PDB file of C-alpha atoms in Angstrom:
ATOM      1  CA  MET A   1     -37.845   1.906 -11.210  1.00  0.00           C
ATOM      2  CA  SER A   2     -34.432   1.489  -9.485  1.00  0.00           C
ATOM      3  CA  ALA A   3     -31.288   3.214 -10.871  1.00  0.00           C
ATOM      4  CA  LEU A   4     -28.459   1.217 -12.238  1.00  0.00           C
ATOM      5  CA  LYS A   5     -25.437   0.134 -10.258  1.00  0.00           C
ATOM      6  CA  ALA A   6     -22.719   2.612 -11.332  1.00  0.00           C
ATOM      7  CA  PRO A   7     -19.047   1.729 -11.332  1.00  0.00           C
ATOM      8  CA  GLU A   8     -16.595   3.825  -9.099  1.00  0.00           C
ATOM      9  CA  SER A   9     -15.389   6.618 -11.320  1.00  0.00           C
ATOM     10  CA  SER A  10     -11.613   6.810 -10.779  1.00  0.00           C
ATOM     11  CA  SER A  11     -11.053   2.984 -10.787  1.00  0.00           C
ATOM     12  CA  ARG A  12     -13.335   2.642 -13.811  1.00  0.00           C
ATOM     13  CA  ARG A  13     -11.196   5.236 -15.705  1.00  0.00           C
ATOM     14  CA  LYS A  14      -7.960   3.178 -14.842  1.00  0.00           C
ATOM     15  CA  GLU A  15      -9.741   0.060 -16.073  1.00  0.00           C
ATOM     16  CA  LEU A  16     -10.747   1.745 -19.304  1.00  0.00           C
ATOM     17  CA  ARG A  17      -7.155   2.880 -19.931  1.00  0.00           C
ATOM     18  CA  SER A  18      -5.882  -0.775 -19.420  1.00  0.00           C
ATOM     19  CA  ASN A  19      -8.695  -2.154 -21.550  1.00  0.00           C
ATOM     20  CA  ALA A  20      -7.827   0.277 -24.244  1.00  0.00           C
ATOM     21  CA  ILE A  21      -4.273  -1.000 -24.499  1.00  0.00           C
ATOM     22  CA  VAL A  22      -5.321  -4.655 -24.525  1.00  0.00           C
ATOM     23  CA  ASP A  23      -7.965  -3.855 -27.064  1.00  0.00           C
ATOM     24  CA  LEU A  24      -5.558  -1.974 -29.366  1.00  0.00           C
ATOM     25  CA  TYR A  25      -2.997  -4.824 -29.298  1.00  0.00           C
ATOM     26  CA  ALA A  26      -5.729  -7.415 -30.081  1.00  0.00           C
ATOM     27  CA  ARG A  27      -6.839  -5.198 -33.051  1.00  0.00           C
ATOM     28  CA  SER A  28      -3.388  -5.033 -34.472  1.00  0.00           C
ATOM     29  CA  ILE A  29      -2.940  -8.811 -34.343  1.00  0.00           C
ATOM     30  CA  LEU A  30      -6.343  -9.138 -35.934  1.00  0.00           C
ATOM     31  CA  PHE A  31      -5.430  -6.762 -38.632  1.00  0.00           C
ATOM     32  CA  PHE A  32      -2.154  -8.643 -39.399  1.00  0.00           C
ATOM     33  CA  GLU A  33      -4.000 -12.000 -39.434  1.00  0.00           C
ATOM     34  CA  GLU A  34      -6.559 -10.646 -41.965  1.00  0.00           C
ATOM     35  CA  ASN A  35      -3.863  -9.221 -44.178  1.00  0.00           C
ATOM     36  CA  LYS A  36      -0.892 -11.657 -43.843  1.00  0.00           C
ATOM     37  CA  LYS A  37      -1.335 -13.131 -47.289  1.00  0.00           C
ATOM     38  CA  THR A  38      -1.012  -9.758 -48.801  1.00  0.00           C
ATOM     39  CA  LEU A  39       1.911  -9.054 -46.630  1.00  0.00           C
ATOM     40  CA  TYR A  40       3.784 -12.076 -47.593  1.00  0.00           C
ATOM     41  CA  ALA A  41       3.036 -11.767 -51.243  1.00  0.00           C
ATOM     42  CA  ALA A  42       4.229  -8.143 -51.374  1.00  0.00           C
ATOM     43  CA  GLY A  43       7.210  -7.390 -49.209  1.00  0.00           C
ATOM     44  CA  ALA A  44       7.198  -3.716 -50.341  1.00  0.00           C
ATOM     45  CA  GLY A  45       3.838  -3.392 -48.945  1.00  0.00           C
ATOM     46  CA  LEU A  46       4.997  -4.531 -45.498  1.00  0.00           C
ATOM     47  CA  VAL A  47       6.497  -1.066 -44.648  1.00  0.00           C
ATOM     48  CA  VAL A  48       3.348   0.641 -45.785  1.00  0.00           C
ATOM     49  CA  LEU A  49       1.223  -1.656 -43.720  1.00  0.00           C
ATOM     50  CA  ILE A  50       3.245  -1.302 -40.611  1.00  0.00           C
ATOM     51  CA  ALA A  51       3.037   2.440 -40.942  1.00  0.00           C
ATOM     52  CA  ALA A  52      -0.744   2.117 -41.380  1.00  0.00           C
ATOM     53  CA  VAL A  53      -1.096  -0.083 -38.314  1.00  0.00           C
ATOM     54  CA  GLY A  54       0.912   2.266 -36.263  1.00  0.00           C
ATOM     55  CA  PHE A  55      -1.095   5.181 -37.288  1.00  0.00           C
ATOM     56  CA  TYR A  56      -4.306   3.359 -36.584  1.00  0.00           C
ATOM     57  CA  LEU A  57      -3.113   2.379 -33.079  1.00  0.00           C
ATOM     58  CA  TRP A  58      -1.931   5.914 -32.440  1.00  0.00           C
ATOM     59  CA  ASN A  59      -5.241   7.405 -33.592  1.00  0.00           C
ATOM     60  CA  ALA A  60      -7.196   4.912 -31.545  1.00  0.00           C
ATOM     61  CA  GLN A  61      -5.256   5.828 -28.441  1.00  0.00           C
ATOM     62  CA  GLN A  62      -5.697   9.505 -29.059  1.00  0.00           C
ATOM     63  CA  THR A  63      -9.492   9.057 -29.486  1.00  0.00           C
ATOM     64  CA  GLU A  64      -9.828   7.051 -26.385  1.00  0.00           C
ATOM     65  CA  ALA A  65      -7.764   9.675 -24.425  1.00  0.00           C
ATOM     66  CA  GLU A  66     -10.132  12.454 -25.785  1.00  0.00           C
ATOM     67  CA  ALA A  67     -13.215  10.456 -24.738  1.00  0.00           C
ATOM     68  CA  GLN A  68     -11.861   9.934 -21.228  1.00  0.00           C
ATOM     69  CA  GLU A  69     -10.995  13.610 -20.793  1.00  0.00           C
ATOM     70  CA  HIS A  70     -14.511  14.657 -21.820  1.00  0.00           C
ATOM     71  CA  LEU A  71     -16.104  12.016 -19.581  1.00  0.00           C
ATOM     72  CA  GLY A  72     -14.020  12.961 -16.656  1.00  0.00           C
ATOM     73  CA  GLN A  73     -15.140  16.529 -16.983  1.00  0.00           C
ATOM     74  CA  ILE A  74     -18.901  15.860 -17.129  1.00  0.00           C
ATOM     75  CA  GLU A  75     -18.831  12.966 -14.574  1.00  0.00           C
ATOM     76  CA  ARG A  76     -18.866  15.674 -11.752  1.00  0.00           C
ATOM     77  CA  VAL A  77     -22.105  16.999 -12.932  1.00  0.00           C
ATOM     78  CA  TYR A  78     -23.444  13.513 -13.329  1.00  0.00           C
ATOM     79  CA  ALA A  79     -22.304  12.653  -9.778  1.00  0.00           C
ATOM     80  CA  ALA A  80     -24.011  15.664  -8.386  1.00  0.00           C
ATOM     81  CA  GLY A  81     -27.395  14.457  -9.607  1.00  0.00           C
ATOM     82  CA  ASN A  82     -27.742  17.160 -12.342  1.00  0.00           C
ATOM     83  CA  TYR A  83     -28.759  14.541 -14.853  1.00  0.00           C
ATOM     84  CA  GLU A  84     -30.313  16.792 -17.546  1.00  0.00           C
ATOM     85  CA  GLN A  85     -27.288  19.087 -17.541  1.00  0.00           C
ATOM     86  CA  ALA A  86     -25.048  16.053 -17.596  1.00  0.00           C
ATOM     87  CA  LEU A  87     -26.899  14.679 -20.589  1.00  0.00           C
ATOM     88  CA  GLN A  88     -26.800  17.870 -22.549  1.00  0.00           C
ATOM     89  CA  GLY A  89     -23.478  19.318 -21.388  1.00  0.00           C
ATOM     90  CA  THR A  90     -22.559  22.933 -20.870  1.00  0.00           C
ATOM     91  CA  GLU A  91     -20.902  25.683 -22.942  1.00  0.00           C
ATOM     92  CA  SER A  92     -17.476  24.209 -21.952  1.00  0.00           C
ATOM     93  CA  GLN A  93     -18.202  20.584 -21.262  1.00  0.00           C
ATOM     94  CA  MET A  94     -19.394  17.958 -23.730  1.00  0.00           C
ATOM     95  CA  GLY A  95     -22.591  16.142 -22.505  1.00  0.00           C
ATOM     96  CA  LEU A  96     -22.960  12.433 -22.052  1.00  0.00           C
ATOM     97  CA  LEU A  97     -25.188  12.132 -25.049  1.00  0.00           C
ATOM     98  CA  GLU A  98     -22.553  13.673 -27.369  1.00  0.00           C
ATOM     99  CA  ILE A  99     -19.794  11.564 -25.720  1.00  0.00           C
ATOM    100  CA  ALA A 100     -21.696   8.368 -26.179  1.00  0.00           C
ATOM    101  CA  ASP A 101     -22.473   9.169 -29.857  1.00  0.00           C
ATOM    102  CA  THR A 102     -19.155  10.733 -30.835  1.00  0.00           C
ATOM    103  CA  TYR A 103     -16.949   8.142 -29.075  1.00  0.00           C
ATOM    104  CA  SER A 104     -19.113   5.102 -29.418  1.00  0.00           C
ATOM    105  CA  GLY A 105     -16.202   2.918 -30.405  1.00  0.00           C
ATOM    106  CA  THR A 106     -14.244   3.647 -27.312  1.00  0.00           C
ATOM    107  CA  ASN A 107     -14.473   2.318 -23.710  1.00  0.00           C
ATOM    108  CA  ALA A 108     -15.173   5.726 -22.330  1.00  0.00           C
ATOM    109  CA  GLY A 109     -18.033   6.097 -24.877  1.00  0.00           C
ATOM    110  CA  ASN A 110     -19.439   2.849 -23.820  1.00  0.00           C
ATOM    111  CA  LEU A 111     -19.295   4.045 -20.137  1.00  0.00           C
ATOM    112  CA  ALA A 112     -20.974   7.199 -21.146  1.00  0.00           C
ATOM    113  CA  THR A 113     -23.712   5.214 -22.822  1.00  0.00           C
ATOM    114  CA  PHE A 114     -24.317   3.472 -19.483  1.00  0.00           C
ATOM    115  CA  TYR A 115     -24.483   6.840 -17.668  1.00  0.00           C
ATOM    116  CA  VAL A 116     -26.947   8.212 -20.214  1.00  0.00           C
ATOM    117  CA  ALA A 117     -29.187   5.097 -19.647  1.00  0.00           C
ATOM    118  CA  ASN A 118     -29.024   5.740 -15.851  1.00  0.00           C
ATOM    119  CA  ALA A 119     -29.689   9.462 -16.178  1.00  0.00           C
ATOM    120  CA  TYR A 120     -32.777   8.739 -18.264  1.00  0.00           C
ATOM    121  CA  LEU A 121     -34.003   6.226 -15.651  1.00  0.00           C
ATOM    122  CA  ARG A 122     -33.389   8.846 -12.914  1.00  0.00           C
ATOM    123  CA  ASN A 123     -35.521  11.376 -14.891  1.00  0.00           C
ATOM    124  CA  ASP A 124     -38.261   8.799 -15.323  1.00  0.00           C
ATOM    125  CA  MET A 125     -37.701   8.355 -19.139  1.00  0.00           C
ATOM    126  CA  PRO A 126     -37.727   4.615 -19.631  1.00  0.00           C
ATOM    127  CA  ASP A 127     -38.126   4.478 -23.238  1.00  0.00           C
ATOM    128  CA  GLU A 128     -35.008   6.674 -23.841  1.00  0.00           C
ATOM    129  CA  ALA A 129     -33.150   4.701 -21.151  1.00  0.00           C
ATOM    130  CA  LEU A 130     -33.996   1.422 -22.937  1.00  0.00           C
ATOM    131  CA  THR A 131     -32.442   2.650 -26.204  1.00  0.00           C
ATOM    132  CA  TYR A 132     -29.071   3.224 -24.501  1.00  0.00           C
ATOM    133  CA  LEU A 133     -29.313   0.125 -22.299  1.00  0.00           C
ATOM    134  CA  GLN A 134     -29.597  -1.845 -25.495  1.00  0.00           C
ATOM    135  CA  ARG A 135     -26.477   0.018 -27.007  1.00  0.00           C
ATOM    136  CA  PHE A 136     -24.446  -0.516 -23.800  1.00  0.00           C
ATOM    137  CA  ASP A 137     -21.772  -3.183 -24.423  1.00  0.00           C
ATOM    138  CA  LYS A 138     -22.099  -5.229 -21.249  1.00  0.00           C
ATOM    139  CA  ASP A 139     -19.413  -7.140 -19.499  1.00  0.00           C
ATOM    140  CA  GLN A 140     -20.209 -10.153 -17.335  1.00  0.00           C
ATOM    141  CA  ASP A 141     -20.011  -8.192 -14.036  1.00  0.00           C
ATOM    142  CA  LEU A 142     -22.174  -6.301 -11.523  1.00  0.00           C
ATOM    143  CA  VAL A 143     -22.600  -3.341 -13.817  1.00  0.00           C
ATOM    144  CA  GLY A 144     -23.562  -5.591 -16.843  1.00  0.00           C
ATOM    145  CA  ALA A 145     -26.033  -7.414 -14.739  1.00  0.00           C
ATOM    146  CA  SER A 146     -27.516  -4.207 -13.432  1.00  0.00           C
ATOM    147  CA  ALA A 147     -28.018  -2.923 -16.941  1.00  0.00           C
ATOM    148  CA  LEU A 148     -29.711  -6.194 -18.043  1.00  0.00           C
ATOM    149  CA  ALA A 149     -32.050  -6.200 -15.017  1.00  0.00           C
ATOM    150  CA  ALA A 150     -32.934  -2.527 -15.789  1.00  0.00           C
ATOM    151  CA  GLU A 151     -33.646  -3.461 -19.479  1.00  0.00           C
ATOM    152  CA  ALA A 152     -35.800  -6.399 -18.179  1.00  0.00           C
ATOM    153  CA  SER A 153     -37.804  -4.087 -15.910  1.00  0.00           C
ATOM    154  CA  ILE A 154     -38.626  -1.743 -18.703  1.00  0.00           C
ATOM    155  CA  LEU A 155     -39.679  -4.563 -20.959  1.00  0.00           C
ATOM    156  CA  GLU A 156     -41.845  -6.135 -18.139  1.00  0.00           C
ATOM    157  CA  ASP A 157     -43.549  -2.752 -17.729  1.00  0.00           C
ATOM    158  CA  ARG A 158     -44.384  -2.802 -21.351  1.00  0.00           C
ATOM    159  CA  GLY A 159     -45.847  -6.237 -21.151  1.00  0.00           C
ATOM    160  CA  GLU A 160     -43.042  -7.989 -22.969  1.00  0.00           C
ATOM    161  CA  PHE A 161     -42.903 -10.704 -20.373  1.00  0.00           C
ATOM    162  CA  SER A 162     -40.886 -13.455 -22.210  1.00  0.00           C
ATOM    163  CA  GLU A 163     -38.159 -10.999 -23.294  1.00  0.00           C
ATOM    164  CA  ALA A 164     -37.925  -9.652 -19.719  1.00  0.00           C
ATOM    165  CA  ALA A 165     -37.729 -13.027 -18.155  1.00  0.00           C
ATOM    166  CA  ASP A 166     -34.819 -13.991 -20.453  1.00  0.00           C
ATOM    167  CA  LEU A 167     -32.856 -10.850 -19.468  1.00  0.00           C
ATOM    168  CA  TYR A 168     -33.540 -11.308 -15.737  1.00  0.00           C
ATOM    169  CA  GLU A 169     -32.026 -14.806 -16.028  1.00  0.00           C
ATOM    170  CA  GLN A 170     -29.133 -13.519 -17.957  1.00  0.00           C
ATOM    171  CA  ALA A 171     -28.555 -10.901 -15.340  1.00  0.00           C
ATOM    172  CA  ALA A 172     -28.523 -13.678 -12.695  1.00  0.00           C
ATOM    173  CA  SER A 173     -25.843 -15.572 -14.671  1.00  0.00           C
ATOM    174  CA  TYR A 174     -23.655 -12.529 -15.046  1.00  0.00           C
ATOM    175  CA  VAL A 175     -23.073 -12.144 -11.256  1.00  0.00           C
ATOM    176  CA  GLU A 176     -23.833 -15.599  -9.664  1.00  0.00           C
ATOM    177  CA  SER A 177     -24.156 -13.649  -6.382  1.00  0.00           C
ATOM    178  CA  ALA A 178     -26.074 -14.960  -3.360  1.00  0.00           C
ATOM    179  CA  SER A 179     -27.469 -11.493  -2.719  1.00  0.00           C
ATOM    180  CA  LEU A 180     -28.427 -10.531  -6.258  1.00  0.00           C
ATOM    181  CA  SER A 181     -28.907 -13.657  -8.355  1.00  0.00           C
ATOM    182  CA  PRO A 182     -31.957 -14.990  -6.432  1.00  0.00           C
ATOM    183  CA  ARG A 183     -33.716 -11.617  -6.717  1.00  0.00           C
ATOM    184  CA  TYR A 184     -33.058 -11.593 -10.553  1.00  0.00           C
ATOM    185  CA  LEU A 185     -34.444 -15.169 -10.740  1.00  0.00           C
ATOM    186  CA  ILE A 186     -37.498 -14.290  -8.665  1.00  0.00           C
ATOM    187  CA  ASN A 187     -38.119 -11.518 -11.213  1.00  0.00           C
ATOM    188  CA  ALA A 188     -37.628 -13.919 -14.004  1.00  0.00           C
ATOM    189  CA  GLY A 189     -40.043 -16.336 -12.546  1.00  0.00           C
ATOM    190  CA  ARG A 190     -42.696 -13.565 -12.130  1.00  0.00           C
ATOM    191  CA  ALA A 191     -42.250 -12.550 -15.786  1.00  0.00           C
ATOM    192  CA  TYR A 192     -42.391 -16.071 -16.952  1.00  0.00           C
ATOM    193  CA  GLU A 193     -45.659 -16.488 -15.031  1.00  0.00           C
ATOM    194  CA  SER A 194     -47.096 -13.371 -16.621  1.00  0.00           C
ATOM    195  CA  ALA A 195     -46.009 -14.785 -20.046  1.00  0.00           C
ATOM    196  CA  GLY A 196     -47.923 -17.912 -19.300  1.00  0.00           C
ATOM    197  CA  ASN A 197     -44.766 -20.035 -19.299  1.00  0.00           C
ATOM    198  CA  LEU A 198     -45.325 -22.087 -16.141  1.00  0.00           C
ATOM    199  CA  ASP A 199     -42.597 -24.646 -16.754  1.00  0.00           C
ATOM    200  CA  ALA A 200     -39.870 -21.894 -17.044  1.00  0.00           C
ATOM    201  CA  ALA A 201     -41.262 -20.260 -13.915  1.00  0.00           C
ATOM    202  CA  GLN A 202     -41.042 -23.434 -11.932  1.00  0.00           C
ATOM    203  CA  ARG A 203     -37.499 -24.016 -13.235  1.00  0.00           C
ATOM    204  CA  VAL A 204     -36.168 -20.728 -12.036  1.00  0.00           C
ATOM    205  CA  TYR A 205     -37.980 -20.990  -8.682  1.00  0.00           C
ATOM    206  CA  THR A 206     -36.555 -24.428  -8.173  1.00  0.00           C
ATOM    207  CA  GLU A 207     -33.091 -23.225  -9.039  1.00  0.00           C
ATOM    208  CA  ILE A 208     -33.440 -20.723  -6.169  1.00  0.00           C
ATOM    209  CA  GLN A 209     -34.361 -23.542  -3.836  1.00  0.00           C
ATOM    210  CA  GLU A 210     -31.419 -25.722  -4.931  1.00  0.00           C
ATOM    211  CA  THR A 211     -28.685 -23.170  -5.381  1.00  0.00           C
ATOM    212  CA  TYR A 212     -29.528 -20.311  -3.069  1.00  0.00           C
ATOM    213  CA  ALA A 213     -31.170 -22.112  -0.128  1.00  0.00           C
ATOM    214  CA  ASP A 214     -29.824 -19.643   2.342  1.00  0.00           C
ATOM    215  CA  ALA A 215     -30.969 -16.453   0.503  1.00  0.00           C
ATOM    216  CA  PRO A 216     -33.927 -14.627   1.815  1.00  0.00           C
ATOM    217  CA  GLU A 217     -35.681 -15.110  -1.484  1.00  0.00           C
ATOM    218  CA  SER A 218     -35.709 -18.902  -0.817  1.00  0.00           C
ATOM    219  CA  GLU A 219     -38.357 -18.361   1.798  1.00  0.00           C
ATOM    220  CA  GLU A 220     -40.768 -16.978  -0.922  1.00  0.00           C
ATOM    221  CA  VAL A 221     -40.112 -19.823  -3.293  1.00  0.00           C
ATOM    222  CA  GLN A 222     -42.669 -22.158  -1.708  1.00  0.00           C
ATOM    223  CA  ARG A 223     -45.395 -19.673  -2.152  1.00  0.00           C
ATOM    224  CA  HIS A 224     -44.473 -19.001  -5.701  1.00  0.00           C
ATOM    225  CA  LEU A 225     -44.313 -22.704  -6.553  1.00  0.00           C
ATOM    226  CA  ALA A 226     -47.693 -23.273  -4.931  1.00  0.00           C
ATOM    227  CA  ARG A 227     -49.126 -20.518  -7.107  1.00  0.00           C
ATOM    228  CA  VAL A 228     -47.528 -22.095 -10.265  1.00  0.00           C
ATOM    229  CA  ASN A 229     -49.095 -25.431  -9.352  1.00  0.00           C
ATOM    230  CA  ALA A 230     -52.544 -23.857  -8.639  1.00  0.00           C
ATOM    231  CA  LYS A 231     -52.446 -22.277 -12.120  1.00  0.00           C
ATOM    232  CA  ARG A 232     -51.578 -25.660 -13.640  1.00  0.00           C
ATOM    233  CA  ALA A 233     -54.286 -27.356 -11.903  1.00  0.00           C
ATOM    234  CA  GLN A 234     -56.758 -24.582 -12.968  1.00  0.00           C
ATOM    235  CA  SER A 235     -55.611 -24.791 -16.673  1.00  0.00           C
ATOM    236  CA  THR A 236     -56.270 -28.606 -16.725  1.00  0.00           C
ATOM    237  CA  SER A 237     -59.514 -28.604 -14.870  1.00  0.00           C
TER     238      SER A 237
END
């Protein structure tokens, strides 16, 4: 089973810091919207609420900063391929498992969750990897697509073909890449065939023909479609 596509560390941490600021602003607006009736009705409470929101934002920023600091320390161990040590940590460094659990509400904690899943995959522990893949909050990007495809692969190995096929299709839609999407769709078609859903298999194979005609996978499609048609003919005979 292939490992996940990991984000570049330093640029990802910069992105996390930016996302944290945006996320904190959005939460403050949401907090105000949910409580504005109370604010308008009780002017005296406004000062208290502003102070509470300010403390909440400050605390969230501090928590995010702590999580990023811990993650930055253990990333070097992870990048060196010492996955078990990265998971468990050392006497002086918090491990990925603890970061993911302790800081689950932060962007850095979410990235630690991704790293945990990949470390488990590298150590050939798919069941444990699946738990963290399902916990990982996925964006519609290359990393999110990689996580979905890894989750699908584990489910396919378990014989959960319909669920796997759905995730492969979702992964293809997350990147819409001429190099990755056709491969995810081929995997989806295979899983649909295994689930006995020949209509869905034909649909995704046809999508490759029509949308990714120049992709290497398009050369396989005729063979897959012929197999689907043969299965149909056999089931009706």
